[in-house]
Each structure stands twice: as C-alpha cells, then as structure tokens.
mmCIF file of C-alpha atoms in Angstrom:
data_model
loop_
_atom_site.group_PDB
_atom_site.id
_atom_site.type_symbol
_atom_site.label_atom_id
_atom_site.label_comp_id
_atom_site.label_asym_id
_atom_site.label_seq_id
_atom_site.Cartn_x
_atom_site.Cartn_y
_atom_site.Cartn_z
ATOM 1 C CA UNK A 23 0.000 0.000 0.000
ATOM 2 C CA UNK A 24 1.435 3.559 -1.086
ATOM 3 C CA UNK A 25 0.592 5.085 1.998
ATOM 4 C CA UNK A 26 1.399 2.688 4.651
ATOM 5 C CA UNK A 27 2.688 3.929 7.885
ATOM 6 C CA UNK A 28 0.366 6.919 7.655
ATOM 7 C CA UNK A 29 0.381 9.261 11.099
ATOM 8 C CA UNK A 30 -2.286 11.632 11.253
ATOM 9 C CA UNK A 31 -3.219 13.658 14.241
ATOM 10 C CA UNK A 32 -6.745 14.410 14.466
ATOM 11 C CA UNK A 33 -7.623 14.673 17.744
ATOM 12 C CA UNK A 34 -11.449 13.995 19.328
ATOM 13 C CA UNK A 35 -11.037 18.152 19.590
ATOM 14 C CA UNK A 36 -10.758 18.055 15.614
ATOM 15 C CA UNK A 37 -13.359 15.385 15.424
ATOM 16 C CA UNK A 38 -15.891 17.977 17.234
ATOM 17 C CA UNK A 39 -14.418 21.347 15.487
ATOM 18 C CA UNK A 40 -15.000 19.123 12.037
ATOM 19 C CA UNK A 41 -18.425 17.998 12.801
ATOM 20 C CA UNK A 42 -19.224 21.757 13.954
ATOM 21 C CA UNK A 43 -17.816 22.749 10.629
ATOM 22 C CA UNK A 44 -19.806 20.244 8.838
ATOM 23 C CA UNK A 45 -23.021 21.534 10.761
ATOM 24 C CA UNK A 46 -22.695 24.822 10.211
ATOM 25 C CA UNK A 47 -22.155 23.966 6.186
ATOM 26 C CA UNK A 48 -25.488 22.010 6.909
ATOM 27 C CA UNK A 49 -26.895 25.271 8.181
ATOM 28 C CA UNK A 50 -25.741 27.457 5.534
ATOM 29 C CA UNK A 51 -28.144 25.337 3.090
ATOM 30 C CA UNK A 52 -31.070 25.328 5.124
ATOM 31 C CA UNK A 53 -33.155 24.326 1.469
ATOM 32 C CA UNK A 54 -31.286 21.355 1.055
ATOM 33 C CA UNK A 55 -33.954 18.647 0.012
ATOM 34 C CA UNK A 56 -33.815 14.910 1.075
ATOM 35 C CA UNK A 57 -35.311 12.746 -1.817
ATOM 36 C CA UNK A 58 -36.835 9.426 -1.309
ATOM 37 C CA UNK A 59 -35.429 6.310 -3.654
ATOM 38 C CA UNK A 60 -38.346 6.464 -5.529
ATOM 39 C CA UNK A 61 -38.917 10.284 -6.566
ATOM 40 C CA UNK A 62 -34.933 10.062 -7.145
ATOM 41 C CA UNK A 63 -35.629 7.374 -9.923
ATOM 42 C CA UNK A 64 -38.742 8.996 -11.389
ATOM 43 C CA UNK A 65 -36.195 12.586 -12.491
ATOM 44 C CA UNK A 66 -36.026 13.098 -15.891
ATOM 45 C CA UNK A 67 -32.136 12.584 -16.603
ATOM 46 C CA UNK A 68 -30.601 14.626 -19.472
ATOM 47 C CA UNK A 69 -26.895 13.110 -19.316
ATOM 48 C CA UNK A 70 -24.226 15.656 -19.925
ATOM 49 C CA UNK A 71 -26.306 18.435 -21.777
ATOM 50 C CA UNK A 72 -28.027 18.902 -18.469
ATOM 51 C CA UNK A 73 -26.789 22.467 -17.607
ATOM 52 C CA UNK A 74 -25.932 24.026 -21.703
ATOM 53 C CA UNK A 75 -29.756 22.355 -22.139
ATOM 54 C CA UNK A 76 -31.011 24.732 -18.931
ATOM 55 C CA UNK A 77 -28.473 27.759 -20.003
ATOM 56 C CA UNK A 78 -29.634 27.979 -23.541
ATOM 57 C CA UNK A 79 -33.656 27.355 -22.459
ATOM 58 C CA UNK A 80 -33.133 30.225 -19.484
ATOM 59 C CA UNK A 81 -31.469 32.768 -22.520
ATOM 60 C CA UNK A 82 -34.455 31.857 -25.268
ATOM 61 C CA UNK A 83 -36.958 32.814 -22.422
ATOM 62 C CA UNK A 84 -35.249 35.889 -21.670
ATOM 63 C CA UNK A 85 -34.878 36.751 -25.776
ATOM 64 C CA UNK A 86 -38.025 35.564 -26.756
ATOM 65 C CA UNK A 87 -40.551 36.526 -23.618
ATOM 66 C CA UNK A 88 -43.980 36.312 -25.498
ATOM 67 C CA UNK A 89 -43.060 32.680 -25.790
ATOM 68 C CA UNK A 90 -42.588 32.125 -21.978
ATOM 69 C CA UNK A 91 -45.241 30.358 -20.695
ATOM 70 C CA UNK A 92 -46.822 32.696 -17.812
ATOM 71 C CA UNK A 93 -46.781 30.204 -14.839
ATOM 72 C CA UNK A 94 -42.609 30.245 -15.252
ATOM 73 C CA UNK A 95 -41.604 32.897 -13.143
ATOM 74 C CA UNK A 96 -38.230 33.293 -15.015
ATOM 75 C CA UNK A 97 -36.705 35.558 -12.035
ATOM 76 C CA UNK A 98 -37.006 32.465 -10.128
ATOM 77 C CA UNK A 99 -35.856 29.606 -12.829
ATOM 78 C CA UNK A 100 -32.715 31.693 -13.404
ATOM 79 C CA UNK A 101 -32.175 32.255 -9.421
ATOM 80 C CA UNK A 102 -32.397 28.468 -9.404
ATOM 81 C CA UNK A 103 -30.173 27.885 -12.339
ATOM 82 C CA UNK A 104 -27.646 29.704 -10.275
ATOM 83 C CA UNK A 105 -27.577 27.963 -7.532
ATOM 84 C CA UNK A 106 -27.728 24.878 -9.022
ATOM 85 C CA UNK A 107 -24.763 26.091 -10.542
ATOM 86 C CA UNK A 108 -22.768 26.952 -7.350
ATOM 87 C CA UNK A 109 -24.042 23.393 -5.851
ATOM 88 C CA UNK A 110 -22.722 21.579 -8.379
ATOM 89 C CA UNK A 111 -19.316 23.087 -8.119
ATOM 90 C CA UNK A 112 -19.701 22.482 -4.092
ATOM 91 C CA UNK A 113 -20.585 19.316 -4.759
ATOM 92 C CA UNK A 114 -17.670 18.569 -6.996
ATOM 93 C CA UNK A 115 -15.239 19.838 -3.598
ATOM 94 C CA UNK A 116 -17.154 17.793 -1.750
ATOM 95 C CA UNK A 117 -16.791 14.801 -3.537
ATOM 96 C CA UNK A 118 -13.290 14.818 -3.425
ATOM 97 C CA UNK A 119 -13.336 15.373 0.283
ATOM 98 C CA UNK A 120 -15.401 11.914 0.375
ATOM 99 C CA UNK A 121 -13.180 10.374 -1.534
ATOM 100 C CA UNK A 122 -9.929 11.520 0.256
ATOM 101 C CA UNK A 123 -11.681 10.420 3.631
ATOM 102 C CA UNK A 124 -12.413 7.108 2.557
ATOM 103 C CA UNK A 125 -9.284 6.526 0.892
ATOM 104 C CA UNK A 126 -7.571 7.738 4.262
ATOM 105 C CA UNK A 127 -9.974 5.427 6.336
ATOM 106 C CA UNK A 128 -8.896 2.207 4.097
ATOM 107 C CA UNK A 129 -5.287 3.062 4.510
ATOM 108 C CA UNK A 130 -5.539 3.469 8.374
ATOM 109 C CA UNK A 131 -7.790 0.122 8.573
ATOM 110 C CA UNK A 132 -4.895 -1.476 6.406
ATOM 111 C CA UNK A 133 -2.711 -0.486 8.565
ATOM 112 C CA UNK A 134 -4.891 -1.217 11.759
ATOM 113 C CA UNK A 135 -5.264 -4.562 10.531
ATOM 114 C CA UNK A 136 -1.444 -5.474 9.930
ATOM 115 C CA UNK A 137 -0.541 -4.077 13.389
ATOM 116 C CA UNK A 138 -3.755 -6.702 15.240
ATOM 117 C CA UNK A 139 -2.645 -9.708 13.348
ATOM 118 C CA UNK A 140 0.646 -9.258 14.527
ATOM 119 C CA UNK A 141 -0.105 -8.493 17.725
ATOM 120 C CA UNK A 142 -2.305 -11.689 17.621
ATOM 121 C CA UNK A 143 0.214 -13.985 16.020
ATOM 122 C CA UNK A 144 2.994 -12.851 18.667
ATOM 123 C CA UNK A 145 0.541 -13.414 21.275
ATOM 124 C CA UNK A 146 -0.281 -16.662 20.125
ATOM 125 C CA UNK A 147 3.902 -17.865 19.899
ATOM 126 C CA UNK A 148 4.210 -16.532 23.146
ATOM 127 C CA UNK A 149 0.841 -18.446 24.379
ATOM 128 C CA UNK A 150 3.002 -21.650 22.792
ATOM 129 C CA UNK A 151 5.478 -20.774 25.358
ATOM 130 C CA UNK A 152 3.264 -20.279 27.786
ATOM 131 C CA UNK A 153 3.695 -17.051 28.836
ATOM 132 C CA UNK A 154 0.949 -16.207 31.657
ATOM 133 C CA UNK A 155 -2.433 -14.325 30.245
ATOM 134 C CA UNK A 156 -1.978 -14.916 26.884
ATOM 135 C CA UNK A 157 -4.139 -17.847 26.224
ATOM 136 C CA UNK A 158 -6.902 -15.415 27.052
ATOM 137 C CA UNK A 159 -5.976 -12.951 24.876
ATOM 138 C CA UNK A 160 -6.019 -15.282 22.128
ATOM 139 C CA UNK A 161 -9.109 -16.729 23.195
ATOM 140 C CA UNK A 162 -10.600 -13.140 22.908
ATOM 141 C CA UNK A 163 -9.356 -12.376 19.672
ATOM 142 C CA UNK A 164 -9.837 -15.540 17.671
ATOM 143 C CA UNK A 165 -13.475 -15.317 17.454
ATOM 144 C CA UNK A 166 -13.508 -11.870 15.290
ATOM 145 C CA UNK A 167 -10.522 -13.400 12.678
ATOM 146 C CA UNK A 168 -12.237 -14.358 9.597
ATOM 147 C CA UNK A 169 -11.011 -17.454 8.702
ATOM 148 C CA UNK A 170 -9.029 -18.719 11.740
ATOM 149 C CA UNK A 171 -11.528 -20.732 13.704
ATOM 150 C CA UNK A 172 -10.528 -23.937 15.935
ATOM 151 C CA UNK A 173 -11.633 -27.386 14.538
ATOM 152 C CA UNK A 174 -12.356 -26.708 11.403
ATOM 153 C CA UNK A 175 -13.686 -29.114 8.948
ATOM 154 C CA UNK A 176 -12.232 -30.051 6.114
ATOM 155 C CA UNK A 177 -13.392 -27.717 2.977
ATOM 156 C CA UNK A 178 -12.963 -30.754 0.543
ATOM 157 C CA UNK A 179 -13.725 -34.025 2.619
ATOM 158 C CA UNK A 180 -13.445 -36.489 -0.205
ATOM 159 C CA UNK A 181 -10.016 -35.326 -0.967
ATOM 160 C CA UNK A 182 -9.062 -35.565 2.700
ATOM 161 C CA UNK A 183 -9.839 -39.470 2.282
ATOM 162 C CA UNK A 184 -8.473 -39.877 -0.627
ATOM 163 C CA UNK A 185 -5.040 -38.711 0.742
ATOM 164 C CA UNK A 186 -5.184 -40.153 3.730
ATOM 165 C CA UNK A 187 -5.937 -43.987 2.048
ATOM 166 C CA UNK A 188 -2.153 -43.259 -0.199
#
C-alpha cells in the first residue's frame, strides 16, 4: 500500500471542530432537500447536456418573452439555475473530500489490521510458550478473525480421504 505507515493527528477536539464545521455547512443550506429512492428514480435525466440544455432554455426565455409560458416565473428559474450552478461546483469539492476520507480510512484500517494480526500472532507464539495471560488474549481475539476458527472441517472431505488412504 502507497501510503502505509500513515500518522495523522486528528484529535477527538478536531473530530468535534469538524463535525461543527460540517453543521454549520449544513446550516448554511437550510433548502437542502432529502429525496426518497423512488422520486430520485422517477427525475427526468438529461446526461451531460443537463446544464448548456437549462443555459440555452433560461437565454431563449429571456430573448423571446412572449413565448414564456406565464406560470414560469423566469426571475425564479434563473435564481435556481444559479444555484444549481454553485451546488454543483460544491458538490464537486465535496466529492473529493469523500473520496480523500475514505481513501484515508482504508489506509488506516490497512494499517490497523497489519498491526492486530501481529499483535495476535505474537501473542499466540508466546501463548506456545506459555507465557501467563496470553491464552486469554487469544481466546478473545480468535473469534472476530475471519477465517481462523478452531476445529475446522475439512473444505474438501473427499479429498481428505483420498489422501489419507495413499
């Protein structure tokens, strides 16, 4: 892994001054909409026209206003062009943030994960040695290893027999 041995400081202070920061964002767009699974299928999609398609419709209306229908108020449309606009780019910056975090939260549960399973194999030598307390330190940890479970069965019994009749 290209970032392995990764040592961040973020602090449970920077956990709270982040969420804080993250709330008051949250604040900021107090019109934010939350759509349900269903209504999020039924939108028309447009693909990657989307925006020149609403740009050019918004600047007919405004050079041709006899043909805009009277129900569009087009003060409106074009406030909400605009901000979908400026969401889009936020939501470009905050994409990337996503991605960085998760990328940084794979790396650190790499590296998480390397440091327990070492941890648990030296404890498990040393349990061979009996060194006092570590038998229950393996018997704690065993259960939550994938894979490394205590009389297991053979995955392919048949060629288990086989091998054992040579």
């Amino acid at each position: 892994m290209p970032y392995a041995n990764l040592t961040p400081v973020f602090t449970e202070t920077d956990l709270q001054n982040t969420l804080q920061a993250v709330h008051n964002l949250q604040a900021q767009l107090p019109f934010l909409v939350n759509l349900t699974p269903q209504e999020t299928r039924n939108y028309l999609r447009l693909g990657n026209n989307t925006a020149a398609f609403f740009s050019k419709a918004i600047a007919h209306c405004q050079n041709n206003p006899h043909l805009c229908p009277p129900f569009i108020p087009l003060t409106e449309w074009q406030n909400d062009y605009e901000v979908y606009k400026r969401l889009e780019i936020l939501l470009g910056q905050v994409r990337i943030l996503e991605q960085a975090l998760s990328d940084t939260v794979i790396a650190l549960r790499q590296e998480n994960t390397v440091a327990a399973i070492t941890f648990y194999k030296m404890v498990k030598i040393a349990a061979t040695q009996n060194v006092p307390g570590t038998d229950t330190i393996v018997n704690d940890l065993q259960p939550m290893l994938p894979g490394i479970k205590t009389n297991r069965k053979p995955k392919n019994p048949k060629a288990e027999t086989t091998e054992q009749k040579e």
